[in-house]
Amino acid sequence: METTPQEITTSKRFQVSLSRSLGLFDVTMIGVGAMIGAGIFGLTGIAAGEAGPVGLLLAFFLNGVVTSLTGLTYAELGAAFPQAGGGYAWVKEGLARVFGFYAGWVSWFSHSVACSLYAVLFGTFFIALIELTGINFGEEPFALGLTGEELAVKVLAALVALVFITINVRGSSETGLVGNIITVFKIIVLGLLVLFGLLAMRNIPNWSDNFLNDPSPLPHGIGGVILAMGLTFVAFEGYEIIAQSGEEVKNPGRNVPRAIFLAIAIVVVVYLAVAFVSIGALQQDTGLPNWVYLGQNGERAMIETARAIMPYGALIMILGGLASTMSALNATVYSSSRVSFAMGRDRDLPAIFGRIHSRNKTPHWAIWLSGLLIILMAVLLPIEDVASGASITFLLLFLMVNISLIRMRKTHSNLERPFRAPFVPWLQYFSIGVMAVLAVELFQLSPIAWVVTIIWLLLGIVVYRQHGAVQEAAKEEDTILLEQTVAARNYSVLLPVANVAAARHLARLGALVAHANHGELFALHVIRVPRQIGVNDGRAFLRQGRPILEEIVDIVEEFDVPVRTMLRLGRDVGDSIISAARERQSDLMVLGWPAHISRQEEAFGTIIDLMAKNPPCDLAVVRLRRTAPPAHILVPVAGGPNTRLALELAVTQADAYEQRIGQRPEVVALNLVLDGADAETVAERRQALIDEFDLDGMPLEVRLTHATDIVQGILTEAANFDQIIIGASEEGLLEQSLFGSIPQRVAEEALTTVIMVKSHDLVKFGLRRWFRRAQRSR
């Protein structure tokens, strides 16, 4: 299904468009990957020790219910504000600015603390991996009151956090495909644990005693369940990233709510299954109840469970934990810095947070400063306190988001809501009450976490008075200028450009074709936005694209052709170009092909490869050698499917140049006949070409020449020509697997300009011209 991107007009000449590339599966996997993070691998044992056997199941189930209730709020706001930045932006929109500041302040802290948790768990799992080789770090105090193992975990946590901070600063982040692979791997590891656990339970006749009579289902009462809920709440955090990605989602009004609920449902089922087999299938010889055994093993409980349940279980679980923590680390470094970057951009934090690296195009200061906070929390606090701190701050953030929805139902009553949460405000009041209870109950488990949170909130008051309040007083509304529109045209030439030098020459060709077809030129410059910042935040890069489009406007106006320009923001340049062509229903796309690709992810070579496989319109790829108007145009013809487009383009250029400068370029249709053909065969071939392409009706010369090699024959004939226009081979244009194809070899070896063309519809070009001529003759 095609979608129309959100458009922002920034000047009378420039239209800014955001590309949407994430489908339902992609965005669901983002949510599942963020939720099934290190929490389930590292906190299940601790939670079992607090809640008891049945209490652990209840804690996960009830957390799923509470998460679903807040998920309703995120679904409505995410669908209504897909371009916003999540909770920070929604609270800022619905409540007073001070609450918006605090939502961002708490969100930054919560994501940073969660990242600290994942770093510590990475260190724990990595040490466990080393210990599988027989190396032991010792449990005696070593330094700073820490054992050798605890100190090693802290050092590894700081190092791995530093690695992912550096990765995000450099702009190299996990791609969507890699993220999906890691998510599937995590589910497979947990799935294997569940499968082997269920098989083991078949051989345990009294497995139910592990839940009901060991010594009771809820040994610590309902208080233990609530405590476990608060501790593991961070393991249900992550679905809000779906809403934060709304600006990149196709059809966000439909897909954002669906993805949120799908992600929560998948995660709750996985967590319940893991908890069930961890209690029911575990067989150990300590004499302790399974839930007590898990609690004593703490963050290593899942490793010991897997060791007892399945072959190579410890190794498999360690690898799953390492993959999970690394994936979560990358995501939370990204999300925490993204929040602080947005606050710096809005001047809620010092302006240094809003700066973007000139080369990497990442918010480097926001990432480094967020990284400093992450490392400090990971090194200074025990894992229970880090987990509790993350849960407390996420609970506070979700509480404020629920209040914002209640408020915006009144203040934004006319807002279009593709999804509406039911029973507002009653479900939100219930969620707020439950989350407040969970947050308060965590004081019993970790007073230190509450003390750190309170200190952070008090520090926020100081920061707000220094920055947020000052900016509120000085704030002025932005002025949005209207776009200069052009009259609707039946024919549109799309010209994606990457630099001024290529734009100058390609614009002339595009303008000639547009003028001959009484159409418009649609000039497009795509700005690739790194994943470390939001697509909307890519507006900071718009300045670099304006000179290119200004150059095109100046050139095209000389041809008396209407010109429409667009600056498009997107993650993938090729996908953005294809989307623009489909949305604008372009008839012809003109692209430049560089001779050398220095940066594959940005160069046009890869874009051409991508679009040549399924171009959304007719495609002309230009390799420039000569820039002067052509006096002689050569069109090799061999009856291929794209020859008609090549002939039409050559004649169109000749018509346009004759009209502009009064001198018509010579057009020659060249057909090469292999040596050995007799005169009768040549004559038959000539007539067949004339009949197939209706060459008698075209102002051109038909030339048949003998040759032993097709490419060399074309190059020999082209010695006296200024331009070659050649149709693509049937297999595909410029695909790397067709390096030896005739069109590509001609483009590489010719000393003159070569235009390679491929028709989107083999009859569309000719029928379109005939139809328009018929319309004009009426």
mmCIF file of C-alpha atoms in Angstrom, residues 55-386:
data_model
loop_
_atom_site.group_PDB
_atom_site.id
_atom_site.type_symbol
_atom_site.label_atom_id
_atom_site.label_comp_id
_atom_site.label_asym_id
_atom_site.label_seq_id
_atom_site.Cartn_x
_atom_site.Cartn_y
_atom_site.Cartn_z
ATOM 1 C CA GLY A 55 3.942 -15.120 42.289
ATOM 2 C CA LEU A 56 6.516 -14.954 39.461
ATOM 3 C CA LEU A 57 3.836 -15.950 36.932
ATOM 4 C CA LEU A 58 1.417 -13.442 38.433
ATOM 5 C CA ALA A 59 4.041 -10.688 38.337
ATOM 6 C CA PHE A 60 4.703 -11.214 34.628
ATOM 7 C CA PHE A 61 1.004 -11.534 33.778
ATOM 8 C CA LEU A 62 -0.065 -8.456 35.753
ATOM 9 C CA ASN A 63 2.826 -6.445 34.336
ATOM 10 C CA GLY A 64 1.535 -7.431 30.912
ATOM 11 C CA VAL A 65 -1.925 -6.101 31.860
ATOM 12 C CA VAL A 66 -0.522 -2.820 33.192
ATOM 13 C CA THR A 67 1.696 -2.485 30.130
ATOM 14 C CA SER A 68 -1.289 -3.085 27.835
ATOM 15 C CA LEU A 69 -3.279 -0.348 29.548
ATOM 16 C CA THR A 70 -0.498 2.179 29.027
ATOM 17 C CA GLY A 71 -0.038 0.689 25.546
ATOM 18 C CA LEU A 72 -3.560 1.923 24.749
ATOM 19 C CA THR A 73 -2.411 5.435 25.607
ATOM 20 C CA TYR A 74 0.730 5.112 23.489
ATOM 21 C CA ALA A 75 -1.293 3.667 20.618
ATOM 22 C CA GLU A 76 -3.670 6.639 20.516
ATOM 23 C CA LEU A 77 -0.993 9.302 20.896
ATOM 24 C CA GLY A 78 1.470 7.519 18.586
ATOM 25 C CA ALA A 79 -1.154 7.278 15.828
ATOM 26 C CA ALA A 80 -2.294 10.874 16.312
ATOM 27 C CA PHE A 81 1.256 12.318 16.563
ATOM 28 C CA PRO A 82 3.422 10.011 14.414
ATOM 29 C CA GLN A 83 5.931 12.792 13.821
ATOM 30 C CA ALA A 84 6.430 13.515 17.517
ATOM 31 C CA GLY A 85 9.213 12.161 19.699
ATOM 32 C CA GLY A 86 7.169 10.035 22.066
ATOM 33 C CA GLY A 87 6.395 10.781 25.714
ATOM 34 C CA TYR A 88 8.529 13.922 25.921
ATOM 35 C CA ALA A 89 6.711 15.600 23.034
ATOM 36 C CA TRP A 90 3.230 14.424 24.107
ATOM 37 C CA VAL A 91 3.559 15.642 27.701
ATOM 38 C CA LYS A 92 4.947 18.909 26.400
ATOM 39 C CA GLU A 93 1.938 19.224 24.086
ATOM 40 C CA GLY A 94 -0.731 18.229 26.601
ATOM 41 C CA LEU A 95 0.495 19.726 29.870
ATOM 42 C CA ALA A 96 2.397 22.786 31.012
ATOM 43 C CA ARG A 97 5.921 23.204 29.653
ATOM 44 C CA VAL A 98 7.483 22.345 33.000
ATOM 45 C CA PHE A 99 5.875 18.894 32.849
ATOM 46 C CA GLY A 100 7.086 18.488 29.277
ATOM 47 C CA PHE A 101 10.592 19.287 30.485
ATOM 48 C CA TYR A 102 10.291 16.756 33.292
ATOM 49 C CA ALA A 103 8.992 14.094 30.901
ATOM 50 C CA GLY A 104 12.112 14.562 28.788
ATOM 51 C CA TRP A 105 14.349 14.778 31.847
ATOM 52 C CA VAL A 106 12.943 11.550 33.288
ATOM 53 C CA SER A 107 12.907 9.816 29.885
ATOM 54 C CA TRP A 108 16.577 10.635 29.362
ATOM 55 C CA PHE A 109 17.440 9.298 32.814
ATOM 56 C CA SER A 110 15.291 6.158 32.499
ATOM 57 C CA HIS A 111 16.797 5.146 29.148
ATOM 58 C CA SER A 112 20.296 5.875 30.464
ATOM 59 C CA VAL A 113 19.726 3.796 33.597
ATOM 60 C CA ALA A 114 18.249 0.971 31.510
ATOM 61 C CA CYS A 115 21.387 1.106 29.369
ATOM 62 C CA SER A 116 23.475 0.847 32.546
ATOM 63 C CA LEU A 117 21.505 -2.278 33.493
ATOM 64 C CA TYR A 118 22.195 -3.860 30.113
ATOM 65 C CA ALA A 119 25.891 -3.012 30.390
ATOM 66 C CA VAL A 120 26.135 -4.668 33.822
ATOM 67 C CA LEU A 121 24.264 -7.736 32.569
ATOM 68 C CA PHE A 122 26.601 -7.929 29.577
ATOM 69 C CA GLY A 123 29.527 -8.001 31.990
ATOM 70 C CA THR A 124 27.813 -10.724 34.028
ATOM 71 C CA PHE A 125 27.180 -12.946 31.010
ATOM 72 C CA PHE A 126 30.647 -12.343 29.580
ATOM 73 C CA ILE A 127 32.277 -13.361 32.870
ATOM 74 C CA ALA A 128 30.087 -16.468 32.880
ATOM 75 C CA LEU A 129 31.327 -17.260 29.370
ATOM 76 C CA ILE A 130 34.949 -16.925 30.511
ATOM 77 C CA GLU A 131 34.271 -19.158 33.507
ATOM 78 C CA LEU A 132 33.094 -21.913 31.162
ATOM 79 C CA THR A 133 36.758 -22.217 30.154
ATOM 80 C CA GLY A 134 37.761 -22.889 33.779
ATOM 81 C CA ILE A 135 39.013 -19.389 34.634
ATOM 82 C CA ASN A 136 37.679 -18.189 38.012
ATOM 83 C CA PHE A 137 37.782 -14.579 39.183
ATOM 84 C CA GLY A 138 37.272 -15.428 42.848
ATOM 85 C CA GLU A 139 34.677 -14.391 45.392
ATOM 86 C CA GLU A 140 37.044 -12.812 47.913
ATOM 87 C CA PRO A 141 37.192 -9.003 48.295
ATOM 88 C CA PHE A 142 39.675 -7.685 45.766
ATOM 89 C CA ALA A 143 39.423 -3.870 45.616
ATOM 90 C CA LEU A 144 36.997 -1.133 46.674
ATOM 91 C CA GLY A 145 35.044 -3.716 48.661
ATOM 92 C CA LEU A 146 34.288 -5.680 45.470
ATOM 93 C CA THR A 147 35.192 -9.263 44.717
ATOM 94 C CA GLY A 148 37.314 -10.031 41.690
ATOM 95 C CA GLU A 149 34.225 -11.135 39.789
ATOM 96 C CA GLU A 150 32.216 -8.024 40.710
ATOM 97 C CA LEU A 151 35.090 -5.739 39.738
ATOM 98 C CA ALA A 152 35.503 -7.533 36.402
ATOM 99 C CA VAL A 153 31.788 -7.129 35.716
ATOM 100 C CA LYS A 154 31.980 -3.373 36.386
ATOM 101 C CA VAL A 155 35.044 -2.945 34.155
ATOM 102 C CA LEU A 156 33.425 -4.891 31.320
ATOM 103 C CA ALA A 157 30.199 -2.895 31.741
ATOM 104 C CA ALA A 158 32.090 0.390 31.352
ATOM 105 C CA LEU A 159 34.045 -0.902 28.350
ATOM 106 C CA VAL A 160 31.065 -2.275 26.433
ATOM 107 C CA ALA A 161 29.104 0.921 27.107
ATOM 108 C CA LEU A 162 32.041 2.929 25.752
ATOM 109 C CA VAL A 163 32.160 0.742 22.619
ATOM 110 C CA PHE A 164 28.499 1.322 21.776
ATOM 111 C CA ILE A 165 28.734 5.015 22.607
ATOM 112 C CA THR A 166 31.579 5.300 20.096
ATOM 113 C CA ILE A 167 29.627 3.313 17.506
ATOM 114 C CA ASN A 168 26.677 5.669 17.817
ATOM 115 C CA VAL A 169 28.899 8.755 17.633
ATOM 116 C CA ARG A 170 30.431 7.450 14.402
ATOM 117 C CA GLY A 171 26.975 6.857 12.986
ATOM 118 C CA SER A 172 27.324 3.116 12.403
ATOM 119 C CA SER A 173 24.311 1.488 14.010
ATOM 120 C CA GLU A 174 22.523 -1.812 13.824
ATOM 121 C CA THR A 175 20.489 -2.050 10.638
ATOM 122 C CA GLY A 176 16.880 -3.150 10.550
ATOM 123 C CA LEU A 177 17.832 -6.543 9.092
ATOM 124 C CA VAL A 178 20.474 -7.202 11.755
ATOM 125 C CA GLY A 179 18.046 -6.058 14.441
ATOM 126 C CA ASN A 180 15.413 -8.509 13.199
ATOM 127 C CA ILE A 181 17.979 -11.334 13.131
ATOM 128 C CA ILE A 182 19.047 -10.653 16.723
ATOM 129 C CA THR A 183 15.401 -10.478 17.844
ATOM 130 C CA VAL A 184 14.632 -13.816 16.197
ATOM 131 C CA PHE A 185 17.782 -15.314 17.769
ATOM 132 C CA LYS A 186 16.694 -14.209 21.245
ATOM 133 C CA ILE A 187 13.250 -15.738 20.725
ATOM 134 C CA ILE A 188 14.852 -18.983 19.484
ATOM 135 C CA VAL A 189 17.066 -19.228 22.596
ATOM 136 C CA LEU A 190 14.112 -18.692 24.913
ATOM 137 C CA GLY A 191 11.998 -21.000 22.757
ATOM 138 C CA LEU A 192 14.577 -23.782 23.117
ATOM 139 C CA LEU A 193 14.556 -23.282 26.876
ATOM 140 C CA VAL A 194 10.767 -23.592 26.934
ATOM 141 C CA LEU A 195 10.742 -26.618 24.622
ATOM 142 C CA PHE A 196 13.333 -28.579 26.602
ATOM 143 C CA GLY A 197 11.671 -27.474 29.819
ATOM 144 C CA LEU A 198 8.285 -28.834 28.762
ATOM 145 C CA LEU A 199 9.897 -32.101 27.641
ATOM 146 C CA ALA A 200 11.640 -32.386 31.009
ATOM 147 C CA MET A 201 8.391 -31.762 32.884
ATOM 148 C CA ARG A 202 6.891 -34.837 31.197
ATOM 149 C CA ASN A 203 9.350 -36.903 33.226
ATOM 150 C CA ILE A 204 8.647 -35.081 36.499
ATOM 151 C CA PRO A 205 5.405 -36.603 37.861
ATOM 152 C CA ASN A 206 5.059 -34.107 40.693
ATOM 153 C CA TRP A 207 6.206 -30.957 38.868
ATOM 154 C CA SER A 208 3.102 -29.086 40.107
ATOM 155 C CA ASP A 209 4.517 -29.298 43.660
ATOM 156 C CA ASN A 210 7.184 -26.810 42.549
ATOM 157 C CA PHE A 211 4.378 -24.253 42.257
ATOM 158 C CA LEU A 212 1.835 -25.229 44.934
ATOM 159 C CA ASN A 213 3.652 -26.976 47.778
ATOM 160 C CA ASP A 214 7.168 -25.537 47.889
ATOM 161 C CA PRO A 215 6.134 -24.350 50.489
ATOM 162 C CA SER A 216 3.230 -22.291 49.052
ATOM 163 C CA PRO A 217 2.239 -20.469 45.828
ATOM 164 C CA LEU A 218 2.829 -17.017 47.343
ATOM 165 C CA PRO A 219 5.395 -17.399 50.145
ATOM 166 C CA HIS A 220 5.826 -13.618 50.497
ATOM 167 C CA GLY A 221 2.189 -12.760 49.905
ATOM 168 C CA ILE A 222 0.831 -10.197 47.485
ATOM 169 C CA GLY A 223 3.538 -7.769 48.616
ATOM 170 C CA GLY A 224 6.178 -10.016 47.075
ATOM 171 C CA VAL A 225 4.256 -10.063 43.778
ATOM 172 C CA ILE A 226 4.025 -6.269 43.710
ATOM 173 C CA LEU A 227 7.730 -6.014 44.506
ATOM 174 C CA ALA A 228 8.580 -8.393 41.648
ATOM 175 C CA MET A 229 6.289 -6.429 39.322
ATOM 176 C CA GLY A 230 8.137 -3.224 40.103
ATOM 177 C CA LEU A 231 11.538 -4.839 39.682
ATOM 178 C CA THR A 232 10.736 -6.457 36.322
ATOM 179 C CA PHE A 233 8.717 -3.570 34.919
ATOM 180 C CA VAL A 234 11.812 -2.484 33.004
ATOM 181 C CA ALA A 235 11.624 -5.822 31.140
ATOM 182 C CA PHE A 236 8.298 -4.637 29.646
ATOM 183 C CA GLU A 237 9.735 -1.283 28.601
ATOM 184 C CA GLY A 238 10.460 -0.910 24.916
ATOM 185 C CA TYR A 239 7.107 -0.833 23.157
ATOM 186 C CA GLU A 240 7.149 2.972 23.356
ATOM 187 C CA ILE A 241 9.971 2.896 20.785
ATOM 188 C CA ILE A 242 7.271 1.871 18.295
ATOM 189 C CA ALA A 243 5.493 5.179 18.888
ATOM 190 C CA GLN A 244 8.791 7.085 18.754
ATOM 191 C CA SER A 245 9.405 5.538 15.317
ATOM 192 C CA GLY A 246 6.003 6.698 14.055
ATOM 193 C CA GLU A 247 7.488 9.218 11.623
ATOM 194 C CA GLU A 248 9.132 6.329 9.742
ATOM 195 C CA VAL A 249 6.150 3.919 9.736
ATOM 196 C CA LYS A 250 3.971 3.292 6.709
ATOM 197 C CA ASN A 251 0.334 4.115 7.494
ATOM 198 C CA PRO A 252 1.112 4.945 11.160
ATOM 199 C CA GLY A 253 -2.554 5.389 12.096
ATOM 200 C CA ARG A 254 -3.086 1.688 11.419
ATOM 201 C CA ASN A 255 0.302 0.080 11.996
ATOM 202 C CA VAL A 256 1.491 1.833 15.181
ATOM 203 C CA PRO A 257 -1.413 0.620 17.385
ATOM 204 C CA ARG A 258 -1.292 -2.873 15.885
ATOM 205 C CA ALA A 259 2.450 -3.148 16.378
ATOM 206 C CA ILE A 260 2.214 -2.023 20.014
ATOM 207 C CA PHE A 261 -0.379 -4.657 20.923
ATOM 208 C CA LEU A 262 1.303 -7.399 18.881
ATOM 209 C CA ALA A 263 4.637 -6.706 20.555
ATOM 210 C CA ILE A 264 3.130 -6.728 24.063
ATOM 211 C CA ALA A 265 1.202 -9.958 23.368
ATOM 212 C CA ILE A 266 4.281 -11.757 22.012
ATOM 213 C CA VAL A 267 6.424 -10.662 24.939
ATOM 214 C CA VAL A 268 3.898 -11.619 27.639
ATOM 215 C CA VAL A 269 3.505 -15.119 26.168
ATOM 216 C CA VAL A 270 7.288 -15.593 25.975
ATOM 217 C CA TYR A 271 7.859 -14.327 29.538
ATOM 218 C CA LEU A 272 5.125 -16.528 31.016
ATOM 219 C CA ALA A 273 6.462 -19.600 29.207
ATOM 220 C CA VAL A 274 10.023 -18.927 30.424
ATOM 221 C CA ALA A 275 8.873 -18.395 34.019
ATOM 222 C CA PHE A 276 6.750 -21.549 33.904
ATOM 223 C CA VAL A 277 9.579 -23.889 32.861
ATOM 224 C CA SER A 278 12.132 -22.133 35.079
ATOM 225 C CA ILE A 279 10.091 -23.106 38.143
ATOM 226 C CA GLY A 280 8.497 -26.337 36.913
ATOM 227 C CA ALA A 281 11.307 -28.061 34.996
ATOM 228 C CA LEU A 282 14.366 -27.161 37.054
ATOM 229 C CA GLN A 283 15.974 -30.085 38.892
ATOM 230 C CA GLN A 284 18.796 -29.220 41.285
ATOM 231 C CA ASP A 285 20.334 -30.958 44.302
ATOM 232 C CA THR A 286 20.684 -28.150 46.834
ATOM 233 C CA GLY A 287 17.494 -29.117 48.631
ATOM 234 C CA LEU A 288 16.150 -25.583 48.241
ATOM 235 C CA PRO A 289 12.826 -24.814 46.552
ATOM 236 C CA ASN A 290 13.367 -23.874 42.920
ATOM 237 C CA TRP A 291 12.204 -20.282 43.414
ATOM 238 C CA VAL A 292 14.660 -19.840 46.301
ATOM 239 C CA TYR A 293 17.455 -21.381 44.228
ATOM 240 C CA LEU A 294 16.714 -18.975 41.388
ATOM 241 C CA GLY A 295 16.676 -16.029 43.774
ATOM 242 C CA GLN A 296 20.043 -16.970 45.249
ATOM 243 C CA ASN A 297 21.605 -17.186 41.765
ATOM 244 C CA GLY A 298 20.254 -13.713 40.953
ATOM 245 C CA GLU A 299 21.187 -12.448 37.503
ATOM 246 C CA ARG A 300 22.799 -15.831 36.708
ATOM 247 C CA ALA A 301 19.650 -17.805 37.437
ATOM 248 C CA MET A 302 18.698 -18.294 33.782
ATOM 249 C CA ILE A 303 22.162 -19.669 33.010
ATOM 250 C CA GLU A 304 21.818 -22.267 35.748
ATOM 251 C CA THR A 305 18.281 -23.094 34.639
ATOM 252 C CA ALA A 306 19.379 -23.662 31.050
ATOM 253 C CA ARG A 307 22.380 -25.726 32.233
ATOM 254 C CA ALA A 308 20.028 -28.097 34.052
ATOM 255 C CA ILE A 309 17.314 -28.287 31.383
ATOM 256 C CA MET A 310 18.989 -28.661 27.973
ATOM 257 C CA PRO A 311 22.249 -29.788 26.360
ATOM 258 C CA TYR A 312 24.838 -26.999 26.162
ATOM 259 C CA GLY A 313 22.215 -24.937 27.931
ATOM 260 C CA ALA A 314 24.633 -22.663 29.780
ATOM 261 C CA LEU A 315 26.506 -21.769 26.588
ATOM 262 C CA ILE A 316 23.303 -21.204 24.604
ATOM 263 C CA MET A 317 21.804 -19.021 27.330
ATOM 264 C CA ILE A 318 25.023 -17.028 27.710
ATOM 265 C CA LEU A 319 25.146 -16.378 23.963
ATOM 266 C CA GLY A 320 21.478 -15.360 24.018
ATOM 267 C CA GLY A 321 22.151 -13.036 26.942
ATOM 268 C CA LEU A 322 25.151 -11.473 25.224
ATOM 269 C CA ALA A 323 23.222 -10.924 21.984
ATOM 270 C CA SER A 324 20.309 -9.507 23.951
ATOM 271 C CA THR A 325 22.405 -7.120 26.031
ATOM 272 C CA MET A 326 24.376 -5.866 23.021
ATOM 273 C CA SER A 327 21.208 -5.264 21.018
ATOM 274 C CA ALA A 328 19.580 -3.509 23.983
ATOM 275 C CA LEU A 329 22.727 -1.463 24.600
ATOM 276 C CA ASN A 330 22.777 -0.170 21.055
ATOM 277 C CA ALA A 331 19.057 0.677 21.154
ATOM 278 C CA THR A 332 19.141 2.450 24.525
ATOM 279 C CA VAL A 333 22.301 4.454 23.815
ATOM 280 C CA TYR A 334 20.481 5.596 20.685
ATOM 281 C CA SER A 335 17.194 6.363 22.471
ATOM 282 C CA SER A 336 18.715 8.096 25.503
ATOM 283 C CA SER A 337 20.875 10.375 23.362
ATOM 284 C CA ARG A 338 17.918 11.024 21.048
ATOM 285 C CA VAL A 339 15.866 12.363 23.964
ATOM 286 C CA SER A 340 18.665 14.606 25.246
ATOM 287 C CA PHE A 341 19.338 15.780 21.681
ATOM 288 C CA ALA A 342 15.667 16.743 21.272
ATOM 289 C CA MET A 343 15.775 18.635 24.575
ATOM 290 C CA GLY A 344 18.947 20.429 23.515
ATOM 291 C CA ARG A 345 17.370 21.318 20.188
ATOM 292 C CA ASP A 346 14.328 22.725 22.033
ATOM 293 C CA ARG A 347 16.667 24.567 24.428
ATOM 294 C CA ASP A 348 15.370 22.634 27.450
ATOM 295 C CA LEU A 349 18.990 21.548 27.910
ATOM 296 C CA PRO A 350 22.151 23.507 27.057
ATOM 297 C CA ALA A 351 22.543 24.048 23.316
ATOM 298 C CA ILE A 352 25.564 21.722 23.218
ATOM 299 C CA PHE A 353 23.150 18.752 23.416
ATOM 300 C CA GLY A 354 21.546 19.853 20.153
ATOM 301 C CA ARG A 355 24.738 20.041 18.109
ATOM 302 C CA ILE A 356 25.286 17.653 15.196
ATOM 303 C CA HIS A 357 28.668 16.379 14.062
ATOM 304 C CA SER A 358 29.570 17.956 10.715
ATOM 305 C CA ARG A 359 30.905 14.722 9.192
ATOM 306 C CA ASN A 360 29.032 11.894 10.938
ATOM 307 C CA LYS A 361 25.742 13.830 11.164
ATOM 308 C CA THR A 362 25.101 12.441 14.652
ATOM 309 C CA PRO A 363 24.297 14.312 17.894
ATOM 310 C CA HIS A 364 27.768 13.553 19.219
ATOM 311 C CA TRP A 365 27.644 15.698 22.368
ATOM 312 C CA ALA A 366 24.263 14.268 23.362
ATOM 313 C CA ILE A 367 25.658 10.747 22.908
ATOM 314 C CA TRP A 368 28.879 11.392 24.851
ATOM 315 C CA LEU A 369 27.113 13.108 27.762
ATOM 316 C CA SER A 370 24.436 10.412 27.887
ATOM 317 C CA GLY A 371 27.247 7.851 27.803
ATOM 318 C CA LEU A 372 28.924 9.477 30.801
ATOM 319 C CA LEU A 373 25.686 9.119 32.778
ATOM 320 C CA ILE A 374 25.332 5.480 31.635
ATOM 321 C CA ILE A 375 28.861 4.526 32.707
ATOM 322 C CA LEU A 376 28.570 6.256 36.105
ATOM 323 C CA MET A 377 25.348 4.406 36.956
ATOM 324 C CA ALA A 378 26.751 1.073 35.778
ATOM 325 C CA VAL A 379 29.933 1.422 37.845
ATOM 326 C CA LEU A 380 28.550 2.964 41.051
ATOM 327 C CA LEU A 381 25.344 1.000 41.734
ATOM 328 C CA PRO A 382 24.583 -2.713 42.341
ATOM 329 C CA ILE A 383 22.429 -4.420 39.724
ATOM 330 C CA GLU A 384 19.270 -4.497 41.890
ATOM 331 C CA ASP A 385 19.513 -0.729 42.386
ATOM 332 C CA VAL A 386 20.151 -0.107 38.705
#
